[in-house]
Coordinates of C-alpha atoms in Angstrom, one line a residue:
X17 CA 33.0 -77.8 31.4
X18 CA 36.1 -78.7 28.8
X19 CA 38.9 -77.2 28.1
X20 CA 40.7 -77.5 24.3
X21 CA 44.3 -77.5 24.8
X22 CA 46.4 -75.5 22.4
X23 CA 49.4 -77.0 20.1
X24 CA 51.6 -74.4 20.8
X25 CA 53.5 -76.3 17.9
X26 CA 51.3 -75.8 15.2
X27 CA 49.2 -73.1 16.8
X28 CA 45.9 -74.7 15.7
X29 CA 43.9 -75.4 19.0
X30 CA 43.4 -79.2 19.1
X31 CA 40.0 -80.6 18.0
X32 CA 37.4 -83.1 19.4
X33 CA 35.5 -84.9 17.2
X34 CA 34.3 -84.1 13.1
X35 CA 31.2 -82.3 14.8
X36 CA 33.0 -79.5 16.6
X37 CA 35.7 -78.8 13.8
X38 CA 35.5 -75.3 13.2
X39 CA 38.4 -74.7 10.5
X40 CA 40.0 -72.0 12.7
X41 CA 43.2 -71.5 10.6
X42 CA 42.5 -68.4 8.8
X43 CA 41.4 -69.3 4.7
X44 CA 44.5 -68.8 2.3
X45 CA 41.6 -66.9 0.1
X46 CA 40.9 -63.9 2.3
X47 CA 42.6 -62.7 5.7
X48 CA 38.8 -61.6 6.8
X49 CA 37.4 -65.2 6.6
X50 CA 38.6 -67.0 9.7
X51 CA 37.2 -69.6 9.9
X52 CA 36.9 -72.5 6.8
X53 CA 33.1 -74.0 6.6
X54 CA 31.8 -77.1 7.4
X55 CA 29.8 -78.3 4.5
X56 CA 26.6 -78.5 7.2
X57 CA 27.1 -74.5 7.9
X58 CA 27.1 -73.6 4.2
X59 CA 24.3 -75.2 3.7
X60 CA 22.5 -73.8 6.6
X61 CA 24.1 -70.4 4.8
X62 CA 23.0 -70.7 1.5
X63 CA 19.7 -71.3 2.8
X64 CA 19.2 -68.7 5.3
X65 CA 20.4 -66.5 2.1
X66 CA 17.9 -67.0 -0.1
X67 CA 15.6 -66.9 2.4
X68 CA 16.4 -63.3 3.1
X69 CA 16.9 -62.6 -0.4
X70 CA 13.6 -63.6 -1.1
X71 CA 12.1 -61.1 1.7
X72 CA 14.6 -58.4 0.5
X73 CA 14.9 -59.0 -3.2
X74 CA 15.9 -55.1 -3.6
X75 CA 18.4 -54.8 -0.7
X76 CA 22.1 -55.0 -1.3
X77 CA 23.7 -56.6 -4.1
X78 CA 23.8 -60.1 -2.9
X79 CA 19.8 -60.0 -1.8
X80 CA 21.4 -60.6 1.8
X81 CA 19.8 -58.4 4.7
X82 CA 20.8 -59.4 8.4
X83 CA 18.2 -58.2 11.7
X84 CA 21.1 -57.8 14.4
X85 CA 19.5 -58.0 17.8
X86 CA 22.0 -56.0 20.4
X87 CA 21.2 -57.3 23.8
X88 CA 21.6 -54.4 26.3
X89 CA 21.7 -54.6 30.1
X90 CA 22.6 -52.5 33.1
X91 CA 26.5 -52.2 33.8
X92 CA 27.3 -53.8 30.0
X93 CA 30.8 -52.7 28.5
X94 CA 30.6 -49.6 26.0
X95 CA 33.3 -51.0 23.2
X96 CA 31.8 -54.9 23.6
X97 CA 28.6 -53.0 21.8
X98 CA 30.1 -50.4 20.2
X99 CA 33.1 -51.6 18.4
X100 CA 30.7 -54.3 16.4
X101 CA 27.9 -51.8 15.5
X102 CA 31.0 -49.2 14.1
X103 CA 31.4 -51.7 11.8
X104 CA 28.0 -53.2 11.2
X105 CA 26.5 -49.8 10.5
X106 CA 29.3 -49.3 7.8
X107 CA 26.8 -51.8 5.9
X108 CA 22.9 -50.3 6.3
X109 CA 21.6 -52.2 3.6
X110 CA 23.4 -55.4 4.5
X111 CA 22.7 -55.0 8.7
X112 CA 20.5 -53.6 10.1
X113 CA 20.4 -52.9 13.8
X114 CA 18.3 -53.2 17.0
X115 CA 18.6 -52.3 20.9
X116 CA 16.5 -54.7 23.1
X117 CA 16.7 -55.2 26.7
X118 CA 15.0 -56.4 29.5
X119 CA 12.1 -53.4 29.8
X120 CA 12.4 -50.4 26.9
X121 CA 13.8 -46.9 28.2
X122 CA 17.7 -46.3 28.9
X123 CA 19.6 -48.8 29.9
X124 CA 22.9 -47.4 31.4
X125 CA 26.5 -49.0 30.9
X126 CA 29.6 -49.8 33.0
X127 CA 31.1 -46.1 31.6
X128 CA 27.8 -44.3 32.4
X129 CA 26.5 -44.0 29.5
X130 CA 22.9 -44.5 28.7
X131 CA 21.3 -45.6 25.8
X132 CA 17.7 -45.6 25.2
X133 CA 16.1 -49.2 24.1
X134 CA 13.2 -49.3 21.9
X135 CA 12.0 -52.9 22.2
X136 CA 12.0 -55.6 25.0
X137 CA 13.3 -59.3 24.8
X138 CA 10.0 -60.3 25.2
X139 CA 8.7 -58.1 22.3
X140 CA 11.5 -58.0 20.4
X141 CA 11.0 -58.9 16.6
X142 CA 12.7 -62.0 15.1
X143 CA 16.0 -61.7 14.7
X144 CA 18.7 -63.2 12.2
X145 CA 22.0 -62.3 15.0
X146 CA 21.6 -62.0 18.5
X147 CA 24.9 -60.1 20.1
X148 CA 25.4 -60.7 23.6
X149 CA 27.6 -58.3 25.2
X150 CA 29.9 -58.5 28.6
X151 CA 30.8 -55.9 31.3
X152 CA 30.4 -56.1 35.3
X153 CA 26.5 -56.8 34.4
X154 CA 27.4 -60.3 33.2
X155 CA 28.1 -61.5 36.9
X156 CA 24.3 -60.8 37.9
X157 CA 22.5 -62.1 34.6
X158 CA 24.3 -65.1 35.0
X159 CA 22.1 -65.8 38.3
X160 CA 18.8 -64.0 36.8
X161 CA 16.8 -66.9 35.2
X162 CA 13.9 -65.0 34.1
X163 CA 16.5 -62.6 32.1
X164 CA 17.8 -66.0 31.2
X165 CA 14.9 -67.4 29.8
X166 CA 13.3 -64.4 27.9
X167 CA 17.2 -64.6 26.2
X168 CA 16.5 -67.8 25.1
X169 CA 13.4 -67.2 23.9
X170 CA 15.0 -64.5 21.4
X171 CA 18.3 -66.0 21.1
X172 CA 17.4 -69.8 20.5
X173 CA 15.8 -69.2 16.8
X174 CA 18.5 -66.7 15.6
X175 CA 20.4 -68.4 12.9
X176 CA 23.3 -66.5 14.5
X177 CA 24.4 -65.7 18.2
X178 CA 27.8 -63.8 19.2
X179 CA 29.3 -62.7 22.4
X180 CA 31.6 -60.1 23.2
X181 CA 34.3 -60.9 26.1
X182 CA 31.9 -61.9 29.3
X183 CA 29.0 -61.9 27.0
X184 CA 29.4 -66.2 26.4
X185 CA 29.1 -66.3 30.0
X186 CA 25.7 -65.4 29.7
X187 CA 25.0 -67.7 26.8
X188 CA 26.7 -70.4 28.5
X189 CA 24.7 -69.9 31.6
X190 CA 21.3 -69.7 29.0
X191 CA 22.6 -73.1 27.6
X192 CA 23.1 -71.8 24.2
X193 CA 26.9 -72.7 24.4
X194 CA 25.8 -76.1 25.4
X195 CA 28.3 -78.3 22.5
X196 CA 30.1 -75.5 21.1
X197 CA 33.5 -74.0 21.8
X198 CA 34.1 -70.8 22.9
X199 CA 36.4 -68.2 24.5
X200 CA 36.0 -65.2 26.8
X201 CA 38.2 -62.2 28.6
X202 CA 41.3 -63.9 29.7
X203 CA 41.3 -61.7 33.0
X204 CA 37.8 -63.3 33.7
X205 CA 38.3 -66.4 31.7
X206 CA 38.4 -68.6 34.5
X207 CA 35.3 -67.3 36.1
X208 CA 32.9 -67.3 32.8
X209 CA 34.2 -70.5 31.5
X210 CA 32.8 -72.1 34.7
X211 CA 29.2 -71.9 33.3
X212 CA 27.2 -73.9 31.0
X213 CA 27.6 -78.0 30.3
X214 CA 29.3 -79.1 27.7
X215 CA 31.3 -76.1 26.8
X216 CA 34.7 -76.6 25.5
X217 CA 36.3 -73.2 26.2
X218 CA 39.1 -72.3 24.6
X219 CA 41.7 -69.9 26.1
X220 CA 44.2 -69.2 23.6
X221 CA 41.6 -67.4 20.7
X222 CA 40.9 -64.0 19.7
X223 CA 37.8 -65.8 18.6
X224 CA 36.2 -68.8 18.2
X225 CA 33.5 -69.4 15.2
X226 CA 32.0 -72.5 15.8
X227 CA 29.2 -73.6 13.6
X228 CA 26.9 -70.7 14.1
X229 CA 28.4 -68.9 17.1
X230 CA 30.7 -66.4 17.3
X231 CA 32.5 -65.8 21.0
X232 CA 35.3 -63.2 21.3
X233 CA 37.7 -62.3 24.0
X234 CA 37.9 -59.2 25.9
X235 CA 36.7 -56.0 24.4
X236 CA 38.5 -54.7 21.3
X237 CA 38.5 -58.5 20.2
X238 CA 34.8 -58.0 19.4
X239 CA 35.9 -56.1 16.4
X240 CA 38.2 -58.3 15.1
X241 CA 35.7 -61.0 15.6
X242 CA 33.0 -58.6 13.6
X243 CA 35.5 -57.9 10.9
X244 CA 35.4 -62.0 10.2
X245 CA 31.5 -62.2 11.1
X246 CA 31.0 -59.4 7.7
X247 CA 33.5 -61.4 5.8
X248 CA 32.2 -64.7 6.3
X249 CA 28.2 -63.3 5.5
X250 CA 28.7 -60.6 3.0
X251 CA 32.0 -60.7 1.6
X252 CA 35.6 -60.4 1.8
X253 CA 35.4 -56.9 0.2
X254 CA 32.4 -55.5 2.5
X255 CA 34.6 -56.5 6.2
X256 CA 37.8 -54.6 4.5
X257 CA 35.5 -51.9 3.8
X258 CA 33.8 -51.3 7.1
X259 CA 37.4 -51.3 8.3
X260 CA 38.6 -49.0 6.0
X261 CA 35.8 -46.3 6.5
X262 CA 36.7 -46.1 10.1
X263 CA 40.7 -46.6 10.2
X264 CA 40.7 -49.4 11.9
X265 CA 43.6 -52.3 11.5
X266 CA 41.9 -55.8 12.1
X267 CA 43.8 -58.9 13.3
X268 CA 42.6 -61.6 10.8
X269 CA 44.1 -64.9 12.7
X270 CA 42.2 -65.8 15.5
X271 CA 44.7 -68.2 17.0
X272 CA 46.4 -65.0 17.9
X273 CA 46.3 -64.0 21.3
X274 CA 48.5 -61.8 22.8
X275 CA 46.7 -61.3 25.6
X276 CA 45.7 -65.3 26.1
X277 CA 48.1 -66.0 29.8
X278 CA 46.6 -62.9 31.6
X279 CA 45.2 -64.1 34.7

């Protein structure tokens, strides 16, 4: 594992080489992008675009439509899922949203709460965004290689994969983290960011986009993170409106991290 140290004087975390540059200073254009391009990502963009828009030519007004793959497991954290599809499903025509787990049926989380999946990971459709979520679950998957693998499988051909607080764990531990930064909870940071190779985890972010994954911190981060993810893939104007819809104040700056020297 690496870890990115922060420059506490310019509050930019320091980078590694051209590859891994992210741009995490948020864009003097709009508070929800947080993250400036690489020219290699907008061109991946623009491509997976009009490849949507040409499967979707009457969808939203930018042709764009998004499959969002929600990976459920026992024990996952209620907010880690919830918080992002509040927002998501602000957006219907934009995002449109799938449960899939190991086996179909409910699926019960850390609060008790069940929610009832209709497709399995090794059924599951193609999707464009694969969320991985965290909770106490995360500490099992991490071992389960089978769960592991069929995550891969769905995960690995997504043109988009996020976590949510221990979620990256799991990714880490698939190897789809493998040459990426990321970040995690801070309470469990220590523990999640000792799995995968190659990982340079990054302690002090509300989130880190890098390239084509999004990893958030603890919990409520997720939404700030999802606020960003809609502004960077449909527009400035759709994040602020999800927000708006549902009252919610979003941190735009994800260098910011109150919460970054909880142990």
């Amino acid at each position: 594992m690496t870890y990115e140290h922060q420059d506490h004087h310019h509050g930019h975390p320091g980078r590694l080489t051209d590859a891994h540059q992210t741009g995490s200073t948020p864009s003097k254009h709009s508070p929800w992008s947080s993250n400036a391009k690489q020219p290699s990502e907008e061109t991946d963009g623009e491509a997976l675009n009009r490849a949507r828009a040409a499967r979707f030519p009457r969808g939203n007004k930018m042709g764009v439509v998004y499959n969002v793959s929600v990976v459920l497991f026992e024990d996952f954290e209620l907010l880690d899922v919830f918080g992002p599809v509040e927002l998501l499903a602000r957006l219907p025509e934009e995002y449109r949203i799938v449960y899939v787990a190991s086996e179909t049926g409910p699926v019960r989380s850390s609060q008790g709460a069940e929610i009832v999946v209709p497709a399995s990971l090794k059924n599951a459709a193609p999707a464009d965004i694969v969320l991985v979520p965290g909770g106490p679950g995360t500490r099992r998957l991490v071992r389960n290689q089978q769960f592991l693998q069929m995550l891969t499988h769905l995960a690995a051909p997504a043109a988009i994969i996020v976590s949510v607080c221990t979620g990256s764990a799991v990714l880490a531990a698939a190897g789809l983290l493998n040459g990426y930064r990321a970040t995690s909870n801070k309470r469990a940071f220590d523990w999640a960011s000792g799995h995968g190779d190659g990982v340079t985890w990054v302690r002090r972010a509300r989130w880190v986009h890098d390239r084509n994954r999004w990893t958030s911190s603890g919990v409520a981060a997720g939404m700030d993170m999802t606020a960003a993810l809609i502004g960077h893939l449909t527009g400035p104007e759709a994040a602020a409106t999800a927000a708006r819809e549902i009252e919610l104040e979003i941190h735009p700056d994800p260098t910011r991290d109150p919460f970054a020297d909880l142990r």
